[in-house]
Short mmCIF file of C-alpha atoms in Angstrom, two decimals:
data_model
loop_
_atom_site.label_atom_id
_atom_site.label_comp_id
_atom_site.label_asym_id
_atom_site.label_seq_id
_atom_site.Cartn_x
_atom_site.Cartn_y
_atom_site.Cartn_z
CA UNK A 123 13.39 0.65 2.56
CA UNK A 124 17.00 1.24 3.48
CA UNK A 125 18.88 3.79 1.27
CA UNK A 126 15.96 5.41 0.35
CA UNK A 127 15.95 8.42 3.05
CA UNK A 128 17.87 11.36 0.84
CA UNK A 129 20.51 13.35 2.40
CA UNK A 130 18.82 16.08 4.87
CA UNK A 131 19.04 19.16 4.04
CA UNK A 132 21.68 22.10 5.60
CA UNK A 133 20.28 24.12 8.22
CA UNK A 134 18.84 26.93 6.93
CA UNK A 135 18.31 25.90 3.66
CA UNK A 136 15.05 26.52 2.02
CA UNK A 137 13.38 23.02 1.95
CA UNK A 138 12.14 21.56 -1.02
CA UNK A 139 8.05 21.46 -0.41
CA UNK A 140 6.29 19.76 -3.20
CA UNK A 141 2.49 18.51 -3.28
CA UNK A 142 2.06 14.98 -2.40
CA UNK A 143 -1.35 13.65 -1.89
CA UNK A 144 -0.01 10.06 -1.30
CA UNK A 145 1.67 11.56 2.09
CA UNK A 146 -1.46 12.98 3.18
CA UNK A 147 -3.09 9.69 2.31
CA UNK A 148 -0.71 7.76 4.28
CA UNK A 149 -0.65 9.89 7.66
CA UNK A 150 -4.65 10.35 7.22
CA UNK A 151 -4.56 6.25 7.82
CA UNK A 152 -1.99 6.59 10.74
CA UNK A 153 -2.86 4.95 14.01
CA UNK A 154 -1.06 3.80 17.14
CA UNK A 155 -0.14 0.53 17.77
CA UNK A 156 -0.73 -0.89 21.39
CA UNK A 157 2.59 -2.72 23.19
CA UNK A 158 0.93 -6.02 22.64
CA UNK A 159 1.15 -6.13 19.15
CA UNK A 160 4.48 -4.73 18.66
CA UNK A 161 5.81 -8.55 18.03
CA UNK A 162 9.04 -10.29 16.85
CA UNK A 163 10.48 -9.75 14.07
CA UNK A 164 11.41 -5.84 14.60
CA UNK A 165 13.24 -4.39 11.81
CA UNK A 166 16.92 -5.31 11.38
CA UNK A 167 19.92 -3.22 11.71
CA UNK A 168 19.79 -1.42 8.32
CA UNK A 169 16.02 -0.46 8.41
CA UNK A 170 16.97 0.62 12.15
CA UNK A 171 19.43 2.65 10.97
CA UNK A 172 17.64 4.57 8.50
CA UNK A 173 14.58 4.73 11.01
CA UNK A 174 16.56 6.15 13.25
CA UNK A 175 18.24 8.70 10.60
CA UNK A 176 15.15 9.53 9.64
CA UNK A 177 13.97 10.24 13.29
CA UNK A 178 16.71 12.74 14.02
CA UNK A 179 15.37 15.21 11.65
CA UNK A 180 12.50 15.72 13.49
CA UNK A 181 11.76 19.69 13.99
CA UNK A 182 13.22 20.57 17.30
CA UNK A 183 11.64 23.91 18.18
CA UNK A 184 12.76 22.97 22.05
CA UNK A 185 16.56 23.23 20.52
CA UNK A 186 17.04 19.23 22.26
CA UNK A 187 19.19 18.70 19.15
CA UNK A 188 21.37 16.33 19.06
CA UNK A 189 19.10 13.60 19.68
CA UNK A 190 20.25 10.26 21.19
CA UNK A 191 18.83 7.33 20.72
CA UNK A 192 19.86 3.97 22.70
CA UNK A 193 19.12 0.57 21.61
CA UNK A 194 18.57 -2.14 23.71
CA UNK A 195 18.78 -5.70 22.17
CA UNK A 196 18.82 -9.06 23.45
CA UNK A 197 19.73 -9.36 27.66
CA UNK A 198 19.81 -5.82 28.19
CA UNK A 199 16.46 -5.06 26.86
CA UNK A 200 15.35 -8.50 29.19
CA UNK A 201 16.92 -7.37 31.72
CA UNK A 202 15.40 -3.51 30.95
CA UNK A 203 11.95 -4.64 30.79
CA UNK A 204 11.88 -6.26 33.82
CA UNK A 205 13.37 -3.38 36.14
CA UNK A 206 10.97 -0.55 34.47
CA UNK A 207 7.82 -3.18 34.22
CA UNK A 208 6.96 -2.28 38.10
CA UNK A 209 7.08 1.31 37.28
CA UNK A 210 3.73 0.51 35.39
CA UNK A 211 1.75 -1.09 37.96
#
């Protein structure tokens, strides 16, 4: 998967649309995952990357642009987890 994302395009510019029935296909069989099954291994730091990349280009009608993303690995995302887990009770 990584270095597959092309480069985005410059705002403004006319975006290339072009039919793809396998994207339609693969949305139609979208579906949320619950928390529980969302197990080690995540993806490593070059898939992360280019999830990430990917997630910045987003449409951003509410103008939030640019987006920041923090990741939290290892005994700050411990440590994370257990301060926001009473916020869920």
């Amino acid at each position: 998967m990584v270095g597959s994302v092309p480069p985005a395009p410059e705002f403004g510019q006319t975006l290339p649309v072009e039919a793809a029935p396998e994207v339609v296909a693969f949305l139609a069989k979208r579906r949320s995952a619950s928390a529980m099954t969302l197990t080690a291994p995540g993806p490593d730091d070059g898939q992360l990357a280019e999830i990430l990349r990917i997630a910045a280009r987003v449409p951003d009608h509410g103008k939030l642009a640019p987006w920041r993303f923090i990741v939290l690995k290892g005994e700050a995302k411990d440590t994370f987890a257990e301060r926001i887990a009473p916020l869920a009770e």
